[in-house]
Tab-separated table of C-alpha atoms in Angstrom:
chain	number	residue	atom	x	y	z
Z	1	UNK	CA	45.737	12.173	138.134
Z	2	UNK	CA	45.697	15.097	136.067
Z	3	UNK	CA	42.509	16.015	134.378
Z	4	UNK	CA	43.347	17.024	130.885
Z	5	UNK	CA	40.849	18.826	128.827
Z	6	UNK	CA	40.422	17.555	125.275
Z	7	UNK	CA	42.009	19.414	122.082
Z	8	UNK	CA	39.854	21.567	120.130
Z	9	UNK	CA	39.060	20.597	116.456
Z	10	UNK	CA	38.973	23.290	114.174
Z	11	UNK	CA	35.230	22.609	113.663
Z	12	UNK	CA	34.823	22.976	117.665
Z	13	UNK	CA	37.021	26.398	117.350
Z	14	UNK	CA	35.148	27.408	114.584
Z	15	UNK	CA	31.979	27.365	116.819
Z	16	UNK	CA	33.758	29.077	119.350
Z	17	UNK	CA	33.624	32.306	117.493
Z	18	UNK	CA	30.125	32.225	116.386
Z	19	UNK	CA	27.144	33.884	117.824
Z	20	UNK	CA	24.253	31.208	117.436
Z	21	UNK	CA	24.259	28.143	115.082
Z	22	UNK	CA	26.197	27.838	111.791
Z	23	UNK	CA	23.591	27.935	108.475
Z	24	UNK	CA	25.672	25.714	106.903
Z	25	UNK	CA	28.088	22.602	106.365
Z	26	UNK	CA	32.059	23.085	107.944
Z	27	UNK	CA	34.260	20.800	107.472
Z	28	UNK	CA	37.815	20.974	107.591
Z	29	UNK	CA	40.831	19.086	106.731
Z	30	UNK	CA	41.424	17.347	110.267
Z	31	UNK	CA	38.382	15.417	109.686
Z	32	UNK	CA	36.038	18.068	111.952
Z	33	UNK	CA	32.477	19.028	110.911
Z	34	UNK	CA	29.797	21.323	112.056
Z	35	UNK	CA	26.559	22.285	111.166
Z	36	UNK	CA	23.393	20.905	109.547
Z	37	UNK	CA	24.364	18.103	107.486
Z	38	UNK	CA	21.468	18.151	105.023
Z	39	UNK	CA	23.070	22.299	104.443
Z	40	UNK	CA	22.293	22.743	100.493
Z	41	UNK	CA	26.062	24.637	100.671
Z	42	UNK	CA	29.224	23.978	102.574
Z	43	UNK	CA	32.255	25.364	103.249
Z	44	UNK	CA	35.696	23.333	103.258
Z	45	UNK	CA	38.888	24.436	104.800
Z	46	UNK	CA	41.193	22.304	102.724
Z	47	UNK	CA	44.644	22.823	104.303
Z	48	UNK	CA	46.842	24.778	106.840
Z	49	UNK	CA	47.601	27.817	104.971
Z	50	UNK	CA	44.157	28.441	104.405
Z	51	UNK	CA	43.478	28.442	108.243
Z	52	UNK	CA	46.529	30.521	109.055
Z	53	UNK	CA	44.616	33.257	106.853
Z	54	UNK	CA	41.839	32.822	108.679
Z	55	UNK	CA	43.560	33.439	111.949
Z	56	UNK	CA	45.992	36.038	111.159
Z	57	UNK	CA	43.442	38.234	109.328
Z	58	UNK	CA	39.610	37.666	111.088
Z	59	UNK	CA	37.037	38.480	108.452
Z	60	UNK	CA	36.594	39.586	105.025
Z	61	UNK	CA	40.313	39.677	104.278
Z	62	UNK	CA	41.175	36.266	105.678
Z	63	UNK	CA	38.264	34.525	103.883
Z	64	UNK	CA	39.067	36.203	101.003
Z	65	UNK	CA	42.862	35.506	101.245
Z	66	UNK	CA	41.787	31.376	101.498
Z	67	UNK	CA	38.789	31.550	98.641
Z	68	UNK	CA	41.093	33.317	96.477
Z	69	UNK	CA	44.180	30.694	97.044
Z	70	UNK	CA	41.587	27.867	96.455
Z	71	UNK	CA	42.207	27.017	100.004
Z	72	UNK	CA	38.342	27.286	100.873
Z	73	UNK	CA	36.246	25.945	98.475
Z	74	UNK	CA	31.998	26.293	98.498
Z	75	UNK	CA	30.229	23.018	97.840
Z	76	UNK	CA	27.022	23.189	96.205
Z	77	UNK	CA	27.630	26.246	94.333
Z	78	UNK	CA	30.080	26.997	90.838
Z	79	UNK	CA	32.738	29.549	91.751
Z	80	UNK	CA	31.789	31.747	89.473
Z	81	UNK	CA	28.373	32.895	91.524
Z	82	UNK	CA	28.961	31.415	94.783
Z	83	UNK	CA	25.791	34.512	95.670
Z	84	UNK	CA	23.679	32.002	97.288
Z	85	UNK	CA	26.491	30.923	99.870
Z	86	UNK	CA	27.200	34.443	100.344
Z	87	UNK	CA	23.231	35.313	100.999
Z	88	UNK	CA	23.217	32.690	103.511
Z	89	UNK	CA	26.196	33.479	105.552
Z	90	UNK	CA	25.135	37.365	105.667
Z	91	UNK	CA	21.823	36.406	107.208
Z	92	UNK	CA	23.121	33.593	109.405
Z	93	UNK	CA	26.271	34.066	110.759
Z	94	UNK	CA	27.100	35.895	113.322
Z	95	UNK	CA	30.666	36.002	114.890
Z	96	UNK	CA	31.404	37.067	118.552
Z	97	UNK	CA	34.998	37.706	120.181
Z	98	UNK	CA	35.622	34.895	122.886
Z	99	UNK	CA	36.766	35.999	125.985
Z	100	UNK	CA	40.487	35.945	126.195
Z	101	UNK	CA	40.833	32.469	128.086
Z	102	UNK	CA	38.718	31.232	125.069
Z	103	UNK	CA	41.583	32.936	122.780
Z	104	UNK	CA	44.406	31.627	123.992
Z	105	UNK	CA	42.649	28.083	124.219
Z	106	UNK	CA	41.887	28.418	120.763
Z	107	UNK	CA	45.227	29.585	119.326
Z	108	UNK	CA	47.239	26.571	121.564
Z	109	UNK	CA	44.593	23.793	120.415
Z	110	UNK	CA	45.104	25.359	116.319
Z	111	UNK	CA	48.312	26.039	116.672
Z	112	UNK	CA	50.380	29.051	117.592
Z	113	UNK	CA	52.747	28.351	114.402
Z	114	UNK	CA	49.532	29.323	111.982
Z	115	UNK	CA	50.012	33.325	113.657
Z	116	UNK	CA	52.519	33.494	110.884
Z	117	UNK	CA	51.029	35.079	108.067
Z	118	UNK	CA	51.462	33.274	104.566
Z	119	UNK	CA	52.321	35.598	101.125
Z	120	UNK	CA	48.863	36.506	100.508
Z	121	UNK	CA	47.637	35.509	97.099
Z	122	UNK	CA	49.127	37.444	94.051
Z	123	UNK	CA	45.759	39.221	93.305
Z	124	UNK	CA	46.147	41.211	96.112
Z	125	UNK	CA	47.642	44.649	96.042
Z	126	UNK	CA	49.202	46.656	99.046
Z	127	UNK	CA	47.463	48.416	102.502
Z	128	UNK	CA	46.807	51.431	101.895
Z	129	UNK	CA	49.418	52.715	104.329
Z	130	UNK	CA	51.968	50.989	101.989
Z	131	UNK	CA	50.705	52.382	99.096
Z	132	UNK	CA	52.149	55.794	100.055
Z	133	UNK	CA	55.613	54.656	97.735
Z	134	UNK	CA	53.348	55.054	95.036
Z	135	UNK	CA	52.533	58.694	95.069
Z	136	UNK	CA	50.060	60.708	97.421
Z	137	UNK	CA	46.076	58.768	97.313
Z	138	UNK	CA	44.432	60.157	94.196
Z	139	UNK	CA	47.511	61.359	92.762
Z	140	UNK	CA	47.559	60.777	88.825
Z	141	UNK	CA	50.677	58.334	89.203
Z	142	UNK	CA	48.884	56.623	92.085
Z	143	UNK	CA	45.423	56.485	90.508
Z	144	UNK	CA	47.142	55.024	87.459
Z	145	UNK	CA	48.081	52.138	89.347
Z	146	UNK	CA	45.004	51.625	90.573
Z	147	UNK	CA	43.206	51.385	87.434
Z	148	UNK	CA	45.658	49.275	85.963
Z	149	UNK	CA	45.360	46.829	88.690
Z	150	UNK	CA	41.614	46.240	88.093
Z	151	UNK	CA	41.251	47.201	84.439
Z	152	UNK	CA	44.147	45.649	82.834
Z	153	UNK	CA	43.391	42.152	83.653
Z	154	UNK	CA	42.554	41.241	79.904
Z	155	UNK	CA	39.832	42.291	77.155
Z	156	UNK	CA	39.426	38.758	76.550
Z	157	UNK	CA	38.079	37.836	80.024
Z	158	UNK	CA	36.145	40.692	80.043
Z	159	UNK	CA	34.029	39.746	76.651
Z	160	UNK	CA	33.211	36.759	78.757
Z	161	UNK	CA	32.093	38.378	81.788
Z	162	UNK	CA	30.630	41.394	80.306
Z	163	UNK	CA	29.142	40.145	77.292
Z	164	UNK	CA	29.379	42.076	73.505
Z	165	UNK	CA	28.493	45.222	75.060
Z	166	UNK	CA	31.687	45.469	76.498
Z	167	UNK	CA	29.990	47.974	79.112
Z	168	UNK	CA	31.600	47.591	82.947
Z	169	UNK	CA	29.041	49.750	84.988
Z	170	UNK	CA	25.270	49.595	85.903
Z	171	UNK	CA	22.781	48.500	83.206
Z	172	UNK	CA	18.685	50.004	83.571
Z	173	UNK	CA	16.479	47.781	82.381
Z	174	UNK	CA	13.279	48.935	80.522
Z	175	UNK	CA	11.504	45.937	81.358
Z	176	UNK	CA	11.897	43.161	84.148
Z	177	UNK	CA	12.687	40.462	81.347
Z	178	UNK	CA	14.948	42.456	79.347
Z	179	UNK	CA	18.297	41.006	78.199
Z	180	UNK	CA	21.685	42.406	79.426
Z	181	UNK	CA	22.271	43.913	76.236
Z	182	UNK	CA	18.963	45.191	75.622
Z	183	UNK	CA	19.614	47.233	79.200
Z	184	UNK	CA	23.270	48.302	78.390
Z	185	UNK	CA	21.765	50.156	75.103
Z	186	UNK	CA	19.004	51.573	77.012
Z	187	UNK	CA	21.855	52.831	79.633
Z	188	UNK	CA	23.396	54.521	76.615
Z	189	UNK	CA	20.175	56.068	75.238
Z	190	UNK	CA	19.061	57.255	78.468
Z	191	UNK	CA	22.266	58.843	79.453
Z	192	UNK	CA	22.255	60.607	75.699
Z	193	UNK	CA	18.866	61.865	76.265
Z	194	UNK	CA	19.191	62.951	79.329
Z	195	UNK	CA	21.909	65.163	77.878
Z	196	UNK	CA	19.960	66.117	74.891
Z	197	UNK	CA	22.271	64.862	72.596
Z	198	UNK	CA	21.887	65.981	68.444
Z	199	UNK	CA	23.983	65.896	65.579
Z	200	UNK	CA	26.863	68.257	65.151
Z	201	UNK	CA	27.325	68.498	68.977
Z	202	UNK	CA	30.656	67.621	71.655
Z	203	UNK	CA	30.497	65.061	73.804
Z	204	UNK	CA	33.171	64.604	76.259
Z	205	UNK	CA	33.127	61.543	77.896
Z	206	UNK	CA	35.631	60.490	81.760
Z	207	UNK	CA	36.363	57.467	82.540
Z	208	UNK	CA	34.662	55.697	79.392
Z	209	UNK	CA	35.911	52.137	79.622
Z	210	UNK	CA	35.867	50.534	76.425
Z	211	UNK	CA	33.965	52.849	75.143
Z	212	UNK	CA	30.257	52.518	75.193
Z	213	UNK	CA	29.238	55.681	75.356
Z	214	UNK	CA	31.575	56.976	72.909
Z	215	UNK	CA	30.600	54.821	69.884
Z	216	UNK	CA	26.834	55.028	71.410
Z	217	UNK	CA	26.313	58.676	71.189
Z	218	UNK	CA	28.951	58.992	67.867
Z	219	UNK	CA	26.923	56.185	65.909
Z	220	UNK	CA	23.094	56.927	66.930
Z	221	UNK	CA	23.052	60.781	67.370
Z	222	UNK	CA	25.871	62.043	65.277
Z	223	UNK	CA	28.063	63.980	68.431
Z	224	UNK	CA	31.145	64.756	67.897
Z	225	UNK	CA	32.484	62.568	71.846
Z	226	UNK	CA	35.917	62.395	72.943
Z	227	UNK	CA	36.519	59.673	75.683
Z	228	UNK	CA	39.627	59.221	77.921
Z	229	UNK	CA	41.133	56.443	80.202
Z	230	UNK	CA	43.706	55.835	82.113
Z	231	UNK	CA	43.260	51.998	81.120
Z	232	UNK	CA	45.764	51.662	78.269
Z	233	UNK	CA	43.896	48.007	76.891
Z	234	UNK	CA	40.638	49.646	77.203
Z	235	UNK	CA	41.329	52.578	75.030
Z	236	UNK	CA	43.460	50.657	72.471
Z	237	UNK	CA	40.385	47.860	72.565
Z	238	UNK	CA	37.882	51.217	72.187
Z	239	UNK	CA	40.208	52.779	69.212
Z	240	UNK	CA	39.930	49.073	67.078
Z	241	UNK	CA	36.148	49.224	67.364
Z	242	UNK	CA	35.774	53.006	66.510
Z	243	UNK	CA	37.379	52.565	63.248
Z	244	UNK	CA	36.079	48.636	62.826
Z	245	UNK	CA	32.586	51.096	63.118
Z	246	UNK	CA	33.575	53.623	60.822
Z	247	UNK	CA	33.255	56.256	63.348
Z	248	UNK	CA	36.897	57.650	63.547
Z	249	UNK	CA	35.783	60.847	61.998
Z	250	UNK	CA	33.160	61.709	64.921
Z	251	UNK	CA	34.913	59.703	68.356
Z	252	UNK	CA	38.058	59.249	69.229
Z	253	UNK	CA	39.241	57.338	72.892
Z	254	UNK	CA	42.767	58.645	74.360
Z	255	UNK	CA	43.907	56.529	77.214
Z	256	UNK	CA	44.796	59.851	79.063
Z	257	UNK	CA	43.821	61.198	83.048
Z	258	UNK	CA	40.589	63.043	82.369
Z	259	UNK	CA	42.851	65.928	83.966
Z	260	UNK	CA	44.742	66.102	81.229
Z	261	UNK	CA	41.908	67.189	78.872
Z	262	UNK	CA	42.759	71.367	77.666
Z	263	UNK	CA	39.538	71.200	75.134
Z	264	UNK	CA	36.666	73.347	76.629
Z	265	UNK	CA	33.165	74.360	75.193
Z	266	UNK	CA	31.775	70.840	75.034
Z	267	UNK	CA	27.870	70.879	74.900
Z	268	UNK	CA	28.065	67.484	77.472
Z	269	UNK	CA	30.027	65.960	79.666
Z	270	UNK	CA	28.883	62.231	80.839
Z	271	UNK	CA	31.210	60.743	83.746
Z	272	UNK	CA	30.194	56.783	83.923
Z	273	UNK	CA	31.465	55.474	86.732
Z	274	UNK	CA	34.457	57.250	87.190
Z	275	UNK	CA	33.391	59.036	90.587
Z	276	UNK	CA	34.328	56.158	93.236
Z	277	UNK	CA	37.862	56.021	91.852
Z	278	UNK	CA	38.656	59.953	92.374
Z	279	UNK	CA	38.173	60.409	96.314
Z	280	UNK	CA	35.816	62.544	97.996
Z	281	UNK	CA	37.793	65.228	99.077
Z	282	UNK	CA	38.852	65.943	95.646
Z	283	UNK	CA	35.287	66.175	94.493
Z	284	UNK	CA	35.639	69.753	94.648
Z	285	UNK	CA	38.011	70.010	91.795
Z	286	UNK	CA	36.671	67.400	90.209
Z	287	UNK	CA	33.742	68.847	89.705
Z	288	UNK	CA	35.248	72.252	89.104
Z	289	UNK	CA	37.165	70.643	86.182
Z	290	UNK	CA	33.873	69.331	84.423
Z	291	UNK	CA	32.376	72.748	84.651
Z	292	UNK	CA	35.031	74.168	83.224
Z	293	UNK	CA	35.086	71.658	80.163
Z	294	UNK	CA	30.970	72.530	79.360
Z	295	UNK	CA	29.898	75.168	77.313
Z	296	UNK	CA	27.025	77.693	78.858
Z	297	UNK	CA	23.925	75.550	79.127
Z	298	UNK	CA	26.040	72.694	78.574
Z	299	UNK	CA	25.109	69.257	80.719
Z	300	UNK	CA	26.685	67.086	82.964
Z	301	UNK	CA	25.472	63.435	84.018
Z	302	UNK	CA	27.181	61.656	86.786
Z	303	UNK	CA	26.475	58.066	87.133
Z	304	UNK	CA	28.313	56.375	89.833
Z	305	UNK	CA	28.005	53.995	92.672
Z	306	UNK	CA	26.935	55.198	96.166
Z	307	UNK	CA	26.619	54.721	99.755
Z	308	UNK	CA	22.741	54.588	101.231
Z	309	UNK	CA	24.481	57.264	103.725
Z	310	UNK	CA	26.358	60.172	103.746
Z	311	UNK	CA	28.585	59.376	106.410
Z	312	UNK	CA	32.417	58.639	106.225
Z	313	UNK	CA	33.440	54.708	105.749
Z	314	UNK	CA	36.134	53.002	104.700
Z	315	UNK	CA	36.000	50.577	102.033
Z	316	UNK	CA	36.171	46.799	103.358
Z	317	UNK	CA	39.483	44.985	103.137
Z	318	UNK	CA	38.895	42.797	100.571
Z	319	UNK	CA	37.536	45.076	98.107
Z	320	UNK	CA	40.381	47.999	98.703
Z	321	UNK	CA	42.845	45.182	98.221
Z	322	UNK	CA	41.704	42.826	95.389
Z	323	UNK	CA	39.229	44.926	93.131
Z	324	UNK	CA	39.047	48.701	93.666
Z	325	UNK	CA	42.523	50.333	95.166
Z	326	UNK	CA	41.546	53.586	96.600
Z	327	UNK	CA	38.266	53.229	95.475
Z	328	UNK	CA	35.621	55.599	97.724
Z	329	UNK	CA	31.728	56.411	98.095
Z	330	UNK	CA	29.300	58.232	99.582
Z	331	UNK	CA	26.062	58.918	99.470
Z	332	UNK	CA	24.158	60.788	96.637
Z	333	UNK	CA	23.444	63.965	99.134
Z	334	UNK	CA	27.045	65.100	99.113
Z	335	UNK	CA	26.909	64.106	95.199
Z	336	UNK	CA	24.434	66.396	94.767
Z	337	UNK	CA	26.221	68.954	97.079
Z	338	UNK	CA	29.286	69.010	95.747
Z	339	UNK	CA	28.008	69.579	92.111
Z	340	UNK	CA	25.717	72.234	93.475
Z	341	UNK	CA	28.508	74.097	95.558
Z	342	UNK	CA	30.047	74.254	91.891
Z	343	UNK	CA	27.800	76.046	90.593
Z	344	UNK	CA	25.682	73.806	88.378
Z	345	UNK	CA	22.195	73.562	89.033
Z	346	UNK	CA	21.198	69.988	90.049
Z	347	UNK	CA	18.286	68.938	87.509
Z	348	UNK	CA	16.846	65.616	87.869
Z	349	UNK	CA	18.250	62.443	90.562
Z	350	UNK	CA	17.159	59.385	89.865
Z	351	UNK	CA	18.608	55.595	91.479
Z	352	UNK	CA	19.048	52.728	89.900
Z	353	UNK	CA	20.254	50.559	92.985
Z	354	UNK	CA	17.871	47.321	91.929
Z	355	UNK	CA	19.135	47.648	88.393
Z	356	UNK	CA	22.940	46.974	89.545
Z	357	UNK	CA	21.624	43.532	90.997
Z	358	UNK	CA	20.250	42.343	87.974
Z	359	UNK	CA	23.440	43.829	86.413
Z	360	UNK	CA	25.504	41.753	88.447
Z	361	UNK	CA	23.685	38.788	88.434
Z	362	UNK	CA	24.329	38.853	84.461
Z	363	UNK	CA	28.315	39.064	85.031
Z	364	UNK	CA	27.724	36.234	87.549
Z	365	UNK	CA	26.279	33.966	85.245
Z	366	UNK	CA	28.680	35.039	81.873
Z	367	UNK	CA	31.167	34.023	84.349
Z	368	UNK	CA	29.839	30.768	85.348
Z	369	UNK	CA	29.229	29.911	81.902
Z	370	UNK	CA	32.745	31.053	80.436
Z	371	UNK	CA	34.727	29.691	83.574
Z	372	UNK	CA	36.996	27.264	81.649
Z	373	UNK	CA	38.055	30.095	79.135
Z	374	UNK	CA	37.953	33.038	81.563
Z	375	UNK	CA	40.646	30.343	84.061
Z	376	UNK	CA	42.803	29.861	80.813
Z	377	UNK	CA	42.921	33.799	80.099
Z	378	UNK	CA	43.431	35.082	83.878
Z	379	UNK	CA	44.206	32.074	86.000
Z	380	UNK	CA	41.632	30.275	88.326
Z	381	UNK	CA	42.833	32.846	91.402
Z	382	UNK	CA	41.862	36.019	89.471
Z	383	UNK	CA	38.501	34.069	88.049
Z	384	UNK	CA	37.550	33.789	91.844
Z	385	UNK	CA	38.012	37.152	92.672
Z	386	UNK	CA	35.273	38.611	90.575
Z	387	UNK	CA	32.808	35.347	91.227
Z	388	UNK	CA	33.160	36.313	95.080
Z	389	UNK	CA	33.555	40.208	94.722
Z	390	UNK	CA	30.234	40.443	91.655
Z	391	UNK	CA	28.495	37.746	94.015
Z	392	UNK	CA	29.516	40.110	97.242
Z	393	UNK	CA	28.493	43.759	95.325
Z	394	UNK	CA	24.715	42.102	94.083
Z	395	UNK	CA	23.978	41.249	97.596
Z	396	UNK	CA	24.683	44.560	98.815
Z	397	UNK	CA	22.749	46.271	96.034
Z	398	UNK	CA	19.976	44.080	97.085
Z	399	UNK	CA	20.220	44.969	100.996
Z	400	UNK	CA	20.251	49.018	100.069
Z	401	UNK	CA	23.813	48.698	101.407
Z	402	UNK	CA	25.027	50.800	98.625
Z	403	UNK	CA	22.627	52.291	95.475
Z	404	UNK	CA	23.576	53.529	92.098
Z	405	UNK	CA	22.485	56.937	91.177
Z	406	UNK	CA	22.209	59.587	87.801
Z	407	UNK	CA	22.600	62.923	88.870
Z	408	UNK	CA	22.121	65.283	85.981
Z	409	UNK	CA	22.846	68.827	85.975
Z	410	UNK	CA	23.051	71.691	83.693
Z	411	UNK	CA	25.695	74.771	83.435
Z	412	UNK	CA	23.014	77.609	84.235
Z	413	UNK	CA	24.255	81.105	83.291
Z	414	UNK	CA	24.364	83.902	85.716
Z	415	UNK	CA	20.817	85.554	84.424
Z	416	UNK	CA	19.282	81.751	85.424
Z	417	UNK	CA	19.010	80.605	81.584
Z	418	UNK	CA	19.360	76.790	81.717
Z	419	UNK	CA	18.627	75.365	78.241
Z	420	UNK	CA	16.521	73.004	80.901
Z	421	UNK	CA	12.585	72.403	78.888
Z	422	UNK	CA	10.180	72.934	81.291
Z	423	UNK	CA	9.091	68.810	81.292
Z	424	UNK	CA	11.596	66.438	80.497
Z	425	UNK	CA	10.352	63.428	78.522
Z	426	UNK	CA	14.198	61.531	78.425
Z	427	UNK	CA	12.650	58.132	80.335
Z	428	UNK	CA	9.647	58.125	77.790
Z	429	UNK	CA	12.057	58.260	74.571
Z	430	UNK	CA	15.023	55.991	75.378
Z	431	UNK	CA	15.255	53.262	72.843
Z	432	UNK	CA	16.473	49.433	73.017
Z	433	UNK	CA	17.081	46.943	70.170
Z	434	UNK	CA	14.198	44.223	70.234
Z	435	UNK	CA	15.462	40.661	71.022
């Protein structure tokens, strides 16, 4: 008699492919379970499109494809900060490739039919390869697209997430127990000090969202800013609260490339987290072209998310293809390079790496709180997204996997005059509204 092996559950295959024990609960629609059964969080495949993802693209992409689709769910945790899942399976799993007789065993026991890839989820944008119909990478038609894809989602579900500030990059806070809001204002002052802001002056400001630093430095130190975006919601969002603010005489927001800009002479130029979306081989011009916008003397602060290297990598799947298109980084040495090999001399670095976590543990929780409304406003595919990716981002902040760093320079003239004082006192001075 023939001695026939039993099928594989998709519990047993799912051990398969792991390297040690699983640190949490599996259990899958065929009935299979693995690991600890007292797990505080668990993982569900619900259905067979969920595990063709996870079979036709292995990691982050897969996963991602199945959370996003609602084909995974995470017990124990709210979708909107599924973090401590997250922390868990970074620590404790660890996945190994099974020999190729363990392959094919696990493909015939799953099902050989589930190597057809479903329509991924409508979040998700095209490879990068495919992206190509779109206009060279970091081309202005092709970075348009980009930053509509992430940007454009809707102002309303980004009050929620973001909270009144309406600010979408890396809060400092002066004080461990500090609010959100109290942080995003000290951002703002900071960033204006550093740049020695005072009435009458220019301000230009890349990139500037919804316009934070715009109404920030026009409102509390009487400069003259000018912000651009290529988000066309953000900058009609950012025009409505200039002139609900009575500041329309001092700031004005165009949504416009920041290439476009002709005005010149400005005494500052701030660029808030514009960097990762321009591609490091074009930091050259980029940095070039905010020279050429400052006056002699004039200052230039770069805050932007970074590698904790300077070596070349890729962006992970998920990210490139359901929250930053194109997006890039590297690490704060080629930063500081590349604004150096300008010619702009490098003033003060500082990083605020621990500061994003708390940041994004904020968004986490506004998200968490204002599910229901933020589902109703983007749908419950896009409200996933961000729980997983904000979740995803604060754990790597935490691990030093990637850092957040201010480098401030000045426009030094040829006979070395920098308008630099000899002892900075920006940290000492920046202001926050009490709670």
């Amino acid at each position: 008699m023939a001695n026939h092996r039993p099928s594989l559950t998709i519990a047993d295959a799912f051990q398969q492919v792991l390297d040690g024990s699983l640190p949490l609960r599996f259990t899958a629609y065929d009935g299979s379970a693995s690991g600890p059964e007292d797990a505080p969080y668990g993982m569900t495949l619900k259905n067979e499109r969920g595990l063709a993802y996870l079979m036709t693209a292995p990691g982050d992409l897969g996963l991602g494809r199945a959370y996003v689709s609602g084909d995974i769910d995470v017990t124990g945790l709210h979708p909107g900060d599924p973090y401590e899942a997250l922390k868990v399976l970074q620590v404790g799993l660890r996945m190994k490739m099974p020999s190729p007789a363990e392959l094919v065993r696990i493909v015939t026991a799953l099902g050989i039919s589930h190597l057809k890839p479903p329509p991924p989820p409508p979040q998700e944008t095209l490879p990068r390869w495919r992206r190509v119909v779109e206009g060279v990478r970091h081309s202005r038609k092709r970075d348009s697209e980009a930053i509509h894809h992430h940007y454009d989602v809707s102002n309303a579900f980004y009050q929620h997430v973001l909270g009144p500030s309406m600010t979408y990059t890396c809060a400092v806070y002066p004080t461990d127990d500090a609010t959100l809001e109290q942080a995003q204002f000290y951002k703002y002052d900071l960033i204006a000090r550093k740049l020695d802001l005072k009435p009458g002056m220019r301000l230009l400001d890349v990139g500037c969202g919804w316009g934070g630093m715009v109404r920030h430095a026009a409102e509390h130190y009487g400069v003259e800013v000018l912000g651009v975006t290529l988000s066309r919601e953000q900058a009609t969002w950012a025009q409505e609260r200039i002139k609900e603010q009575g500041l329309d005489h001092l700031a004005e927001v165009r949504h416009s490339d920041y290439r476009a800009v002709g005005e010149d002479g400005f005494d500052a130029v701030s660029s808030i987290g514009l960097t990762e979306h321009i591609g490091v081989k074009n930091y050259p011009a980029y940095f070039g072209f905010l020279r050429d916008r400052l006056r002699p003397q004039g200052r230039l602060l770069n805050h932007c998310i970074t590698r904790a290297h300077n070596k070349h990598q890729e962006t992970g799947a998920f990210i490139d293809r359901y929250v930053f298109p194109d997006g890039e980084l590297t690490g704060s040495g080629r930063i500081v390079t590349e604004v150096q090999n300008v010619g702009l001399e490098v003033q003060h670095e500082e990083n605020f790496r621990v500061h994003y976590a708390k940041t994004l543990a904020q968004w986490n929780k506004n998200l968490e709180q204002s599910w229901d409304a933020c589902v109703a406003e983007v749908g419950e595919g896009t409200a996933r997204v961000w729980g997983l990716y904000m979740a995803g981002s604060r754990l790597a902040f935490e691990r030093n996997e990637i850092q957040l760093h201010h480098v401030l320079a000045t426009k030094t003239s040829d006979d070395g005059e920098a308008g630099y004082p000899i002892r900075p006192r920006f940290t000492e001075e920046a202001s926050y509204p009490e709670a």
